[in-house]
Amino acid sequence: MAQENGHLFSSGHTACAGCGQAIAARLVVDVTGKNTIIANNTGCLEVFSTKYPESAWGVPWIHSLFENAAAVASGIEAALKFLGQKEKTTVICQAGDGGTADIGLQALSGMWERGHDILSICYDNEAYMNTGVQRSGLTPFETSTSTTPVGKQSLGNPRPKKPMPEIAVAHGVAYVATASSGYPQDIQKKIKKAISIKGPKYIQIHVPCPLGWRHDSELTYDIAKLAVETGLYPLIEYENGKLTAVRKLSKIKPVEEYLKFQGRFKHIINSPEQIKQIQAIADYNIERYGLRPEPVNPSAPQPVNTQTKV
Amino acid sequence: MFGPLISKAATAKANKTGSWRVEVKPKFLQKDCIACKMCVLICPEACVSGEAKNTYLCDYEFCKGCGNCAAICPKKDISMVKEEEK
Ligand SMILES: Cc1ncc(C[n+]2csc(CCOP(=O)(O)OP(=O)(O)O)c2C)c(N)n1
Ligand code: SF4
Ligand code: SF4
Ligand SMILES: [Mg+2]
């Protein structure tokens, strides 16, 4: 059922003002269209879009448990195949970072391994937001969260982000990409590409959370862009296991530019030693994925098809 | 109680989230708009619409006043103003 203003995710949901996940979820379903069925893990998106008895969704949507959307989506896809209706229907399995990288990973791994024709979306706000900002496997290094508070004994989260895109690639997932709510058209382009490919697809979208990241609501867009522009959240695409495209950075910004607006990194801004460690993560990404505008060494083998920065 | 709970599509529109706004609201100036639709794409509330240049508006019944439409507008044609302003 389409909305009057053409969106399949409607106004009236109860996300916080400026929620990056609400931006991305609408962009995704508006591209996949009305012949979409969504299975959603537990998390903010599930809670703020379906305050019973209401729903913001304009397509069939189901929530069962925190950990099992991938199993539910697998069943939906198998049933559609049996009924001969899979060709015209897109099945989405979607979750937060906790639901994807930690608690739902077992079901997701099975879904990928069985080769279901399903698009998985991870809305990566980098912690368990709906229950009060606990650290997840996708929380960045040295982030302050309620389970990794900063103090005499702790500099914040002691572990780097789990490499979920590469974990998907290792499963043989046909199309794997990262995206960001700071680049709405890029999200829609990647969703379009994903649904043109048969088999499992994984797209991980960086979605600022004003509540958990402790930033002003109007900064959602700018902060999402800064994560990309510093090299901390590289926008990349893998097709059939090969890195096929990256968003080049025309001007690489220092990580402080990104960190300084967010309460979760306040302790880092006053610590040159910690800034250095975060900068090292960005520098590593820049080298690893080849994010510089010009190749450092023109005679080195080039990554394929690198797209230029808009 | 524990059976499946079923809701009708798009019924969330019953929640008039415009009452959440504090202090500021976006004002669509409709002067330099180039109809790029970036405000439509970014609005977390799915409440901005428009077609031709200088026709974009938001629905204040749902707008939470987050300010991202003003942040993204490449022509600075949306400004955040005090709630009382016309
Ligand atoms: C089995 C189980 N454990 C814990 C919870 C509590 N819980 C509900 S939502 C949530 C956090 C979800 O985090 P994430 O998947 O990152 O999504 P976000 O809310 O951040 O968007 C937790 C821990 C639950 N519902 N079920
Ligand atoms: S807590 Fe974060 S993810 Fe959840 S609704 Fe608020 S802004 Fe969105
Ligand atoms: S202020 Fe926020 S909620 Fe209101 S129209 Fe702009 S983007 Fe949408
Ligand atoms: Mg999360």
Short mmCIF file of C-alpha atoms in Angstrom, two decimals, chain A residues 1 3-5 7 9-19 22-23 26-27 49 51-58 181 184-185 188 217-222, chain B residues 4-17 20 36 38-49 59 62 64-68 71-73 80:
data_model
loop_
_atom_site.label_atom_id
_atom_site.label_comp_id
_atom_site.label_asym_id
_atom_site.label_seq_id
_atom_site.Cartn_x
_atom_site.Cartn_y
_atom_site.Cartn_z
CA MET A 1 0.00 0.00 0.00
CA GLN A 3 1.48 6.38 0.99
CA GLU A 4 -0.02 9.63 -0.27
CA ASN A 5 3.43 11.18 -0.49
CA HIS A 7 6.83 6.53 0.77
CA PHE A 9 7.72 3.94 5.43
CA SER A 10 5.35 6.51 6.87
CA SER A 11 5.43 9.53 9.11
CA GLY A 12 4.28 9.04 12.69
CA HIS A 13 6.94 6.52 13.75
CA THR A 14 8.49 7.20 17.13
CA ALA A 15 12.24 7.37 16.43
CA CYS A 16 14.16 10.17 18.12
CA ALA A 17 14.39 13.44 16.14
CA GLY A 18 17.25 13.14 13.65
CA CYS A 19 17.50 9.32 13.80
CA ALA A 22 14.78 6.17 10.19
CA ILE A 23 16.36 7.93 7.19
CA ARG A 26 12.78 4.61 4.31
CA LEU A 27 15.38 4.95 1.55
CA SER A 49 8.15 1.59 13.50
CA LYS A 51 4.16 0.84 18.32
CA TYR A 52 1.24 -1.58 18.56
CA PRO A 53 -1.45 -1.30 17.25
CA GLU A 54 0.17 1.01 14.69
CA SER A 55 2.73 0.37 11.94
CA ALA A 56 4.76 2.74 9.79
CA TRP A 57 5.29 0.08 7.12
CA GLY A 58 3.54 0.09 3.75
CA SER A 181 22.89 7.92 5.65
CA PRO A 184 21.23 8.97 0.48
CA GLN A 185 21.51 8.59 -3.31
CA GLN A 188 19.51 3.89 -3.19
CA SER A 217 19.88 16.14 16.03
CA GLU A 218 20.69 18.48 13.12
CA LEU A 219 24.21 17.00 12.84
CA THR A 220 23.08 13.52 11.73
CA TYR A 221 23.76 14.27 8.07
CA ASP A 222 27.11 16.02 8.62
CA PRO B 4 0.44 -12.95 16.49
CA LEU B 5 -0.32 -9.22 16.69
CA ILE B 6 -1.31 -7.73 13.36
CA SER B 7 -1.39 -4.03 12.44
CA LYS B 8 -2.70 -2.26 9.35
CA ALA B 9 -0.23 -0.60 6.97
CA ALA B 10 0.85 3.01 7.58
CA THR B 11 -1.36 3.41 10.66
CA ALA B 12 1.56 5.12 12.43
CA LYS B 13 0.15 8.30 10.92
CA ALA B 14 -2.13 8.40 13.96
CA ASN B 15 0.88 9.65 15.94
CA LYS B 16 1.11 13.37 15.28
CA THR B 17 4.80 13.63 16.11
CA TRP B 20 7.61 16.72 19.74
CA CYS B 36 17.22 18.49 -6.08
CA MET B 38 17.78 16.22 -1.03
CA CYS B 39 15.39 17.41 1.73
CA VAL B 40 12.92 14.69 0.75
CA LEU B 41 15.69 12.07 0.82
CA ILE B 42 17.09 13.07 4.22
CA CYS B 43 13.94 13.76 6.28
CA PRO B 44 13.75 11.01 8.94
CA GLU B 45 10.02 11.64 9.28
CA ALA B 46 9.18 11.13 5.58
CA CYS B 47 7.25 14.38 5.85
CA VAL B 48 8.83 16.59 3.13
CA SER B 49 7.26 16.72 -0.32
CA ASP B 59 4.09 18.55 7.09
CA PHE B 62 4.85 15.15 11.79
CA LYS B 64 10.14 16.77 14.73
CA GLY B 65 12.28 19.83 13.99
CA CYS B 66 15.52 17.83 13.70
CA GLY B 67 17.09 20.31 11.25
CA ASN B 68 18.60 17.86 8.77
CA ALA B 71 21.65 21.00 6.89
CA ILE B 72 21.51 19.18 3.55
CA CYS B 73 19.98 21.91 1.34
CA MET B 80 15.46 26.72 11.11
#
